[in-house]
Short mmCIF file of C-alpha atoms and ligand atoms in Angstrom, two decimals:
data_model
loop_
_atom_site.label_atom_id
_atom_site.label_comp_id
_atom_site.label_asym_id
_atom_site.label_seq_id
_atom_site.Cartn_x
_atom_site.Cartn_y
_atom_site.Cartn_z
CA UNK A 117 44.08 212.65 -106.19
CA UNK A 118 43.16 215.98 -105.19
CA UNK A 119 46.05 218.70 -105.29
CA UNK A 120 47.92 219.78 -102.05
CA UNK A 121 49.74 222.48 -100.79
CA UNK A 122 52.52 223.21 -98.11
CA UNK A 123 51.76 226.27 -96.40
CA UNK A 124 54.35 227.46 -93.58
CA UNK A 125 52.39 229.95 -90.64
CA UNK A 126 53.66 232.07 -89.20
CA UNK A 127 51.52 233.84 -86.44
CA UNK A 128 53.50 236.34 -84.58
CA UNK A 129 52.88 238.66 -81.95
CA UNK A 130 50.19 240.76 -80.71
CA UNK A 131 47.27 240.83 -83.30
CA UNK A 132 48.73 237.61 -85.61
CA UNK A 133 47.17 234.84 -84.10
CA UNK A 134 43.98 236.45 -84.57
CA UNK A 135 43.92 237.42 -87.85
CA UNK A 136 46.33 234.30 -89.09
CA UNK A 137 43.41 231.94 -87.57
CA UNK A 138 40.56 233.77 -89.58
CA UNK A 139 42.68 233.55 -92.64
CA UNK A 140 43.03 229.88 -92.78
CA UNK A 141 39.42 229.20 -91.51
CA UNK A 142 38.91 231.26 -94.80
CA UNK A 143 41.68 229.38 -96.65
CA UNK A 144 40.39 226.02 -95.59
CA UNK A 145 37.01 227.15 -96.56
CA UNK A 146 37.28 227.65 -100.17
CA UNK A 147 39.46 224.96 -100.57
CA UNK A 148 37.12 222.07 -99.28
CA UNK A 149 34.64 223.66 -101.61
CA UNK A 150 37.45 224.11 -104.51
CA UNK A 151 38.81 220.38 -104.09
CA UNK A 152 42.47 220.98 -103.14
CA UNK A 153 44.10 220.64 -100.06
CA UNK A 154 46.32 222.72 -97.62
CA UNK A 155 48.66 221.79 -95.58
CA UNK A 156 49.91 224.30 -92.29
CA UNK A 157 53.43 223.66 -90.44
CA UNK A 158 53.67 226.38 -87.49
CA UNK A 159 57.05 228.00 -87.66
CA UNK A 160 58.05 230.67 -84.98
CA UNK A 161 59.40 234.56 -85.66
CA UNK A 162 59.74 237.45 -83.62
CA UNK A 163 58.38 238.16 -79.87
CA UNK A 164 57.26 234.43 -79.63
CA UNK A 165 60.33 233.34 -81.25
CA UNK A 166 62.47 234.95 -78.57
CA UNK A 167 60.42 234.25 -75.35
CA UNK A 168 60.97 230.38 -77.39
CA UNK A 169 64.04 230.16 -78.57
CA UNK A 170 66.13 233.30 -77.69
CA UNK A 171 66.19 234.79 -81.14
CA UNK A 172 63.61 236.69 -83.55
CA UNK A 173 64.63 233.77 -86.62
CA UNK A 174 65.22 230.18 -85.57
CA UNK A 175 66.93 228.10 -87.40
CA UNK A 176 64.16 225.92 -87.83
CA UNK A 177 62.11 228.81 -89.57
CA UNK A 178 64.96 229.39 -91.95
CA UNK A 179 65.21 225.54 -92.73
CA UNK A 180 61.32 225.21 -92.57
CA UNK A 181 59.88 227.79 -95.21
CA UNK A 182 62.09 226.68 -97.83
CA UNK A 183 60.34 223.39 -98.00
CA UNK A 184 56.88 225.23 -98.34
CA UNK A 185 55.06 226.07 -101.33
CA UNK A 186 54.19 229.38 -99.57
CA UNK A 187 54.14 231.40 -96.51
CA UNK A 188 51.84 233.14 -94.46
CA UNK A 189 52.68 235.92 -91.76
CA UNK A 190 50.20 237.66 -89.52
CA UNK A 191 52.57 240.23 -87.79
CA UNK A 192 55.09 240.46 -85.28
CA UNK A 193 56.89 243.13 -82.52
CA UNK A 194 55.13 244.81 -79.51
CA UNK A 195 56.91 246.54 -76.33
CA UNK A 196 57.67 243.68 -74.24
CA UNK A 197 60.58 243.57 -76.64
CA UNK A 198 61.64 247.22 -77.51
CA UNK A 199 64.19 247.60 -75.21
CA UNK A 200 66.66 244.24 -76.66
CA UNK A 201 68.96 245.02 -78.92
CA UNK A 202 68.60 245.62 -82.62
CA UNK A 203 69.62 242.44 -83.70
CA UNK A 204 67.75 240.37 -81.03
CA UNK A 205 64.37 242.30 -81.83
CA UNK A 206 61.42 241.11 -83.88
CA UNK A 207 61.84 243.52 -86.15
CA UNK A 208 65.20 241.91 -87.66
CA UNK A 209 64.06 238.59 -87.54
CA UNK A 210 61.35 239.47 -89.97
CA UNK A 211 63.63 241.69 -91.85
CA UNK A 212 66.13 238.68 -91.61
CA UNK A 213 63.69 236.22 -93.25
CA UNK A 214 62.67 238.54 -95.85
CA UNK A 215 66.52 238.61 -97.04
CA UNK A 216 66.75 234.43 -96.63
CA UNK A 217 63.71 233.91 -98.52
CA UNK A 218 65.45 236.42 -101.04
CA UNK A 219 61.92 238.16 -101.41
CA UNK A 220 62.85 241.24 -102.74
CA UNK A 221 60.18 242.40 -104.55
CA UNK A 222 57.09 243.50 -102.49
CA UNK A 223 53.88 244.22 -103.67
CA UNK A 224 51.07 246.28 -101.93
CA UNK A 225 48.04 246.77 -103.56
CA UNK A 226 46.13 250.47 -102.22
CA UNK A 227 42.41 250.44 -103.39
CA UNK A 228 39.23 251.71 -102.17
CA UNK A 229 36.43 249.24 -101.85
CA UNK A 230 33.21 251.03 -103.24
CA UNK A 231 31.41 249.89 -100.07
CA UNK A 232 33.92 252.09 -97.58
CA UNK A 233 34.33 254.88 -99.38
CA UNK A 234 33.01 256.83 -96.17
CA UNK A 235 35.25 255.29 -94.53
CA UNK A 236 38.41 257.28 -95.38
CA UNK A 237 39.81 260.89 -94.11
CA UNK A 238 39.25 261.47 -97.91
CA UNK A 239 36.75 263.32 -99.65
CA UNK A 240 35.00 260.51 -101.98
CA UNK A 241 35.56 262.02 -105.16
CA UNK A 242 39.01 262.14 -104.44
CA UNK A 243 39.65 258.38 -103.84
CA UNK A 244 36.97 256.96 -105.77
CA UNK A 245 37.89 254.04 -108.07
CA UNK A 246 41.85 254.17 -106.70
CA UNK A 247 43.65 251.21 -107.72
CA UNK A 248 47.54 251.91 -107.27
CA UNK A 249 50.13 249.02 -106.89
CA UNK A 250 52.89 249.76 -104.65
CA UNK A 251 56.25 247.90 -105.85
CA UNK A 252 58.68 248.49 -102.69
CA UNK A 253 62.09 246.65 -102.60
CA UNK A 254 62.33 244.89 -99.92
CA UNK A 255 66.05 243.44 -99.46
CA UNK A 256 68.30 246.15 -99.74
CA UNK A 257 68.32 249.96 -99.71
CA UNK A 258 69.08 251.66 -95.93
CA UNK A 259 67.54 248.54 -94.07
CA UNK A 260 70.34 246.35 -94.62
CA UNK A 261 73.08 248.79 -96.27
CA UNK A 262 76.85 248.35 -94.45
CA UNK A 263 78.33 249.79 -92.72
CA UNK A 264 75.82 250.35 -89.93
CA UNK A 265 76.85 251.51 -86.40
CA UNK A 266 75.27 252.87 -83.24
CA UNK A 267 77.42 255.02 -80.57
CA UNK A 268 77.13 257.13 -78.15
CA UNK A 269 77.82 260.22 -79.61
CA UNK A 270 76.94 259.09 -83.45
CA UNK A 271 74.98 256.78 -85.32
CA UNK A 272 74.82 255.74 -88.73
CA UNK A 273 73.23 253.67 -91.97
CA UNK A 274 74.40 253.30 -95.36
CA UNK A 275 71.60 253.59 -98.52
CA UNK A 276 72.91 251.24 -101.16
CA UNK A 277 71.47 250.00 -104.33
CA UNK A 278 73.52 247.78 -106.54
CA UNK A 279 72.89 247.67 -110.91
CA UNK A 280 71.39 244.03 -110.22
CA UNK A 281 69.07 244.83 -106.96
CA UNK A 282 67.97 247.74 -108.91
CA UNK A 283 67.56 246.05 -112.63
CA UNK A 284 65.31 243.08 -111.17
CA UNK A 285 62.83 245.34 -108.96
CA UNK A 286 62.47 247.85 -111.82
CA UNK A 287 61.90 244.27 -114.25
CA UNK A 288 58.77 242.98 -111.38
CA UNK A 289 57.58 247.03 -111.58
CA UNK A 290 57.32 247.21 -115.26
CA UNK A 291 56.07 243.37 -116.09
CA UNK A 292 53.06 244.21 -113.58
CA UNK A 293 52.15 247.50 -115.23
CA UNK A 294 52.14 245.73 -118.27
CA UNK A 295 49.22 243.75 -117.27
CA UNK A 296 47.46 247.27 -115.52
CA UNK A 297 47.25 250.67 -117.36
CA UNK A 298 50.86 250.62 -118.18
CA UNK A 299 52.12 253.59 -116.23
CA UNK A 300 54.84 253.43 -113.81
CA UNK A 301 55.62 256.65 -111.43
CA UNK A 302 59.22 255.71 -109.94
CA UNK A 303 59.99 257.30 -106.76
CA UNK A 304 63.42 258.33 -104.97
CA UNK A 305 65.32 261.33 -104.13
CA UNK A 306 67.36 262.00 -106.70
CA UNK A 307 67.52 266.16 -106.19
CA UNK A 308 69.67 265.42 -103.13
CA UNK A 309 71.03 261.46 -103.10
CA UNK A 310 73.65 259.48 -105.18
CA UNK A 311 71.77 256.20 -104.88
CA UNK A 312 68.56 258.00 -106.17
CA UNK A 313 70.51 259.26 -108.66
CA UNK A 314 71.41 255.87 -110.12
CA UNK A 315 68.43 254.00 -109.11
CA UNK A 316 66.67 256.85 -111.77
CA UNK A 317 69.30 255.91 -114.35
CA UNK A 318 68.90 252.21 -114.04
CA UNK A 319 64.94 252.19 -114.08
CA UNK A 320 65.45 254.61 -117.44
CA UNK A 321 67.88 251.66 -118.85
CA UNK A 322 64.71 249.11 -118.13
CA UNK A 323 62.28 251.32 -119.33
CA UNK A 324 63.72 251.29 -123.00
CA UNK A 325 62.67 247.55 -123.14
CA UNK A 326 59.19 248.22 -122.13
CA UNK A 327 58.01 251.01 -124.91
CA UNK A 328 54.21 251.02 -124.20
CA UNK A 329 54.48 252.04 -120.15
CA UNK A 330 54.30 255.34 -119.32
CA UNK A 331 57.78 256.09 -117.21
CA UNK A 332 57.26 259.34 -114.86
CA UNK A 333 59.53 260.16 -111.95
CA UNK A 334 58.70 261.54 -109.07
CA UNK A 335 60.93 262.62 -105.21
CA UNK A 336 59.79 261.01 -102.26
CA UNK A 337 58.54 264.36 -100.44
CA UNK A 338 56.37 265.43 -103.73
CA UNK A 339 54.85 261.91 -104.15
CA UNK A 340 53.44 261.34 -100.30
CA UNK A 341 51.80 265.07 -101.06
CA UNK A 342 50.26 263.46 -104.55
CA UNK A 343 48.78 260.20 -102.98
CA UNK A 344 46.76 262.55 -100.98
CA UNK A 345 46.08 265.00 -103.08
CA UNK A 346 45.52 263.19 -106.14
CA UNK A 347 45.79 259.43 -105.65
CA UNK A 348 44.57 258.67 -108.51
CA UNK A 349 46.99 259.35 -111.15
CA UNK A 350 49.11 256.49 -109.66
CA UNK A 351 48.90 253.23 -111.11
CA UNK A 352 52.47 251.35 -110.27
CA UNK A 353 54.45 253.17 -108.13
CA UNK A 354 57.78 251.62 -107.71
CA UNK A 355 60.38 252.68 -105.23
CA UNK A 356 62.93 251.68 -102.88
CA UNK A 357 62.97 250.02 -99.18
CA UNK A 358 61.93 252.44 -96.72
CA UNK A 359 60.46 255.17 -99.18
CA UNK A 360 58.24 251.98 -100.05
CA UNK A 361 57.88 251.76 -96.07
CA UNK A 362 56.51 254.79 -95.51
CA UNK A 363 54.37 255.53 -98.85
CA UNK A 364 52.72 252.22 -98.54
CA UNK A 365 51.25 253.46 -94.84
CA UNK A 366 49.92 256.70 -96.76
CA UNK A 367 48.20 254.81 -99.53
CA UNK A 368 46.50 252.47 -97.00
CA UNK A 369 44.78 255.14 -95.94
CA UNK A 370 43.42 255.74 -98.70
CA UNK A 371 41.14 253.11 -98.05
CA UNK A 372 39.35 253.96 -94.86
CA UNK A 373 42.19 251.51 -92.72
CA UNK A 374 45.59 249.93 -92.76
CA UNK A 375 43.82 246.68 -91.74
CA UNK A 376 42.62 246.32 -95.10
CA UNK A 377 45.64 246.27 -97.20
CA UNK A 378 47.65 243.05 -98.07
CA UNK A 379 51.19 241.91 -99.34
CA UNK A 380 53.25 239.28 -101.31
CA UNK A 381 56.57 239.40 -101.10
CA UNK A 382 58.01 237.70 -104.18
CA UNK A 383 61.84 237.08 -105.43
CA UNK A 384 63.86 234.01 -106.69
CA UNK A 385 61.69 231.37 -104.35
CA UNK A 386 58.97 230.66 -101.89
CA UNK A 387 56.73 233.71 -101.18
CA UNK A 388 55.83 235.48 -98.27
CA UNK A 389 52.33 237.05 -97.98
CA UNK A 390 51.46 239.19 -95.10
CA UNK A 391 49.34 241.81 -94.21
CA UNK A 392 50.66 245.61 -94.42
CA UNK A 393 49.80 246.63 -90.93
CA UNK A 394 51.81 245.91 -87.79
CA UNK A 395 50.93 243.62 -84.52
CA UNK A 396 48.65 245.95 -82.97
CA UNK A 397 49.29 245.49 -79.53
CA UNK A 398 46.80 247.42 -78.15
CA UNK A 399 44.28 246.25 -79.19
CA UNK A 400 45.67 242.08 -79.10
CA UNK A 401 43.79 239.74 -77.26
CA UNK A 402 40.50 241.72 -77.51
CA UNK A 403 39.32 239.93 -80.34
CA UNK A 404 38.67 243.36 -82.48
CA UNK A 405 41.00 243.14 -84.68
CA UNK A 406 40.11 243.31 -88.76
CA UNK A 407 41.63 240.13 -89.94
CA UNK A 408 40.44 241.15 -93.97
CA UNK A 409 43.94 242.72 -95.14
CA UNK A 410 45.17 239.06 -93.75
CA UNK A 411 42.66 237.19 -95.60
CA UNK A 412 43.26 239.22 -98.50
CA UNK A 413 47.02 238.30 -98.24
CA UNK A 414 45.74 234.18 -98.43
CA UNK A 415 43.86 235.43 -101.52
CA UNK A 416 47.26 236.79 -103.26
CA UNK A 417 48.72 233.89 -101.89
CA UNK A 418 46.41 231.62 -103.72
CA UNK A 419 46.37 233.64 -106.54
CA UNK A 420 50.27 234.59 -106.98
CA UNK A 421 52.08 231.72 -105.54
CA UNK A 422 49.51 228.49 -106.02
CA UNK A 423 47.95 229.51 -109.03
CA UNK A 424 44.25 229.19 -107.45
CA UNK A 425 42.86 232.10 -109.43
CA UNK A 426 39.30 230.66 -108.87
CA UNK A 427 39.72 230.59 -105.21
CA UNK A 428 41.68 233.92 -104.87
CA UNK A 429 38.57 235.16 -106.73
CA UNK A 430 36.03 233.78 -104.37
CA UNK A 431 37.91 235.36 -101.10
CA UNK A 432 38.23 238.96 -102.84
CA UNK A 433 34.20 238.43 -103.83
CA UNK A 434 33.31 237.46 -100.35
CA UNK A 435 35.19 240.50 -98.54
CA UNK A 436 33.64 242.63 -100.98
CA UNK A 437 30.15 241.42 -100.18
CA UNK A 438 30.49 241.43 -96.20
CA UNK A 439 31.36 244.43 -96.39
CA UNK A 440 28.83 245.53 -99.20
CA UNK A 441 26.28 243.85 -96.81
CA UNK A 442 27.15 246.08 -93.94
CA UNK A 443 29.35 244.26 -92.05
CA UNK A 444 32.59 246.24 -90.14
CA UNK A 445 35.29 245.74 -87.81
CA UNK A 446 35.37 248.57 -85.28
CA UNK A 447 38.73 250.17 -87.49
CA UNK A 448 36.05 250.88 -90.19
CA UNK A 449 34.20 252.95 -87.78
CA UNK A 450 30.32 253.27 -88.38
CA UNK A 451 29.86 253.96 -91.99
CA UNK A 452 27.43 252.83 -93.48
CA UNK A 453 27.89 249.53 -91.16
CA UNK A 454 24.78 247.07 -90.20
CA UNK A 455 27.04 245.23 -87.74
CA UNK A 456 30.86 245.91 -85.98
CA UNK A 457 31.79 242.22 -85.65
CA UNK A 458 34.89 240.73 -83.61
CA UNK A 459 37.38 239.67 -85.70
CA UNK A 460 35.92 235.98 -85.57
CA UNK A 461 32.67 236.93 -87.15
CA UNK A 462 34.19 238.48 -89.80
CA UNK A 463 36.19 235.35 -90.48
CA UNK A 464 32.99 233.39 -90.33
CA UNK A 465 31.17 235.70 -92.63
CA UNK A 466 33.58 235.69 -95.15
CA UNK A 467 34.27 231.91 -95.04
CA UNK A 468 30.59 231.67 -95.43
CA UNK A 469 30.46 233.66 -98.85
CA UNK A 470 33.90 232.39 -100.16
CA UNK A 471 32.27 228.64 -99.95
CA UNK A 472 29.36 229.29 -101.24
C1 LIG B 205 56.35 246.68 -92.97
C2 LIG B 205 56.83 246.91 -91.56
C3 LIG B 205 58.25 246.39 -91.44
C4 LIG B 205 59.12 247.16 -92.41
C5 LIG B 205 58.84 246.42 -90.01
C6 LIG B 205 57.96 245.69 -89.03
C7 LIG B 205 60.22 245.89 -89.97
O1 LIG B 205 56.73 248.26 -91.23
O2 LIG B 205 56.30 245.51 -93.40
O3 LIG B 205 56.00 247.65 -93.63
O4 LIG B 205 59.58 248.27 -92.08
O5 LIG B 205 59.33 246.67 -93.51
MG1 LIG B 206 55.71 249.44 -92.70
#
């Protein structure tokens, strides 16, 4: 009997459906020709979970992705809900499920395809051959620090890192640059804040157990200037919740567009793997959309939480060749493009190749 796996999908808002329905035409692609089978269960979040239910998490997702072997998000948010409350928007329901699934380590690969290097606001000498994995905590830090409170006259968060939050995202950082070039950069602000201060202490502690990487430091400010300036002396960059946030937009750029760049979200279960970007809801419904940072996300996911390293292999392969072939989205602009495709035909094109 052929292997099988439980995927949970989640869709979203705006842009998700989209891309999550050229990801599993992908998905179910390679694995017809690979000989396993997958499984979807639909489970709501965020915009469509509230016009649904009446909150950004149902139950049911909570209950429903534990029994999964993996999940898949597209994206979620858009302004028919920015005016609820914090708790009641998207927003927290994804940050919400990120803390049930207890995925707290986040990985976000930034590299430059070959075949776009036009395509980026960057001269191509200067982002040539990038390959920089972006290790961003992802359940603690300001996002979910107490106390937390919104008045009229004053608002605040709190940034806290605990010794164990801390030890086990510096552990995933340093056991991935083991398998790279061995070099960590962390990243915080330890010139001006106490939790930098001892996240820096902590990652030193870890770093005595792993002699052969490379342990630099670097504050927040200094390091979006280096991505730009000189991406590539990065090779793991590890760093907290929202410096991770914000760095991780930067370094897409790096490759010509945000819709480009995947994400697994790993921790103590089932793992989450979703595309960097946002729900796009300007452009939703148009059918423009680049769905490839999604399909690369079912490529970790086959890759980092199945174990389908052939498969995985195939889907990176056949985005390389569309687009080595000519074929764009509009995001990638006209560079060196044959053909801007809907987001549809890329799906096709890629399923196409992955099969093959
Ligand atoms: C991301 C997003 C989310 C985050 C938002 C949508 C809550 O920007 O995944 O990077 O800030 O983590
Ligand atoms: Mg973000």
């Amino acid at each position: 009997m052929s292997k099988s796996y439980k995927i949970g999908v989640i869709k979203g808002d705006g842009i998700g459906p989209e891309i999550i329905d050229e990801a599993i035409k992908v998905l179910d692609a390679v694995s017809v020709s690979q000989g396993f089978n997958l499984k979807y269960e639909e489970m709501l979040l965020g915009g469509s979970a509230i016009d649904e239910t009446g909150v950004p998490l149902p139950d049911a997702t909570i209950q429903g992705v534990k029994k999964c072997d993996a999940v898949l998000f597209g994206a979620i948010g858009g302004p028919k809900w920015d005016k609820l409350d914090r708790y009641l928007r998207p927003e927290s329901g994804l940050l919400g499920l990120r803390k049930e699934m207890g995925t707290f380590a986040n990985l976000r690969p930034a590299m430059v395809y070959d075949e776009l290097i036009n395509a980026s606001s960057l001269k191509p000498e200067v982002i040539q051959g990038v390959d920089i994995m972006v290790v961003r905590e992802l359940t603690g830090g300001i996002y979910f620090g107490q106390p937390r409170e919104l008045h009229a006259d004053k608002a605040f968060n709190t940034m806290v890192y605990t010794r164990e939050e801390v030890e086990r995202i510096a552990v995933v950082a340093f056991e991935i640059a083991m398998k790279r070039e061995k070099r960590i950069c962390s990243v915080d602000k330890a010139n001006v804040l106490e939790v930098s201060q001892f996240w820096r202490e902590i990652v030193e502690e870890i770093a005595v157990n792993y002699p052969e990487v490379e342990l630099t430091h670097m504050y927040v400010d200094n390091a979006a200037m280096q991505l730009i300036r000189d991406p590539k002396q990065f090779d793991v960059i590890l760093t907290g919740n929202i410096f991770g946030d914000i760095l991780s937009d930067a370094a897409s750029m790096l490759s010509g567009s945000i819709g480009l760049l995947p994400s697994a979200s790993t921790g103590k279960g089932v793992g989450l793997f979703e595309p960097i970007h946002g729900s796009a809801p300007d452009i939703a419904g148009q059918g423009i959309a680049n769905p490839l940072a999604t399909i690369s996300s079912a490529s970790m996911m086959l890759r980092y939480a199945l174990g389908e390293v052939e498969s995985a292999n195939r889907i990176d392969d056949a985005i390389k060749k569309a687009l080595s072939e000519g074929y764009r989205t509009g995001d990638l602009g006209d560079f060196d493009a044959k053909e801007i495709m809907t987001c549809t035909e890329m799906g096709d094109i890629v399923a196409d190749y992955a099969s093959r």
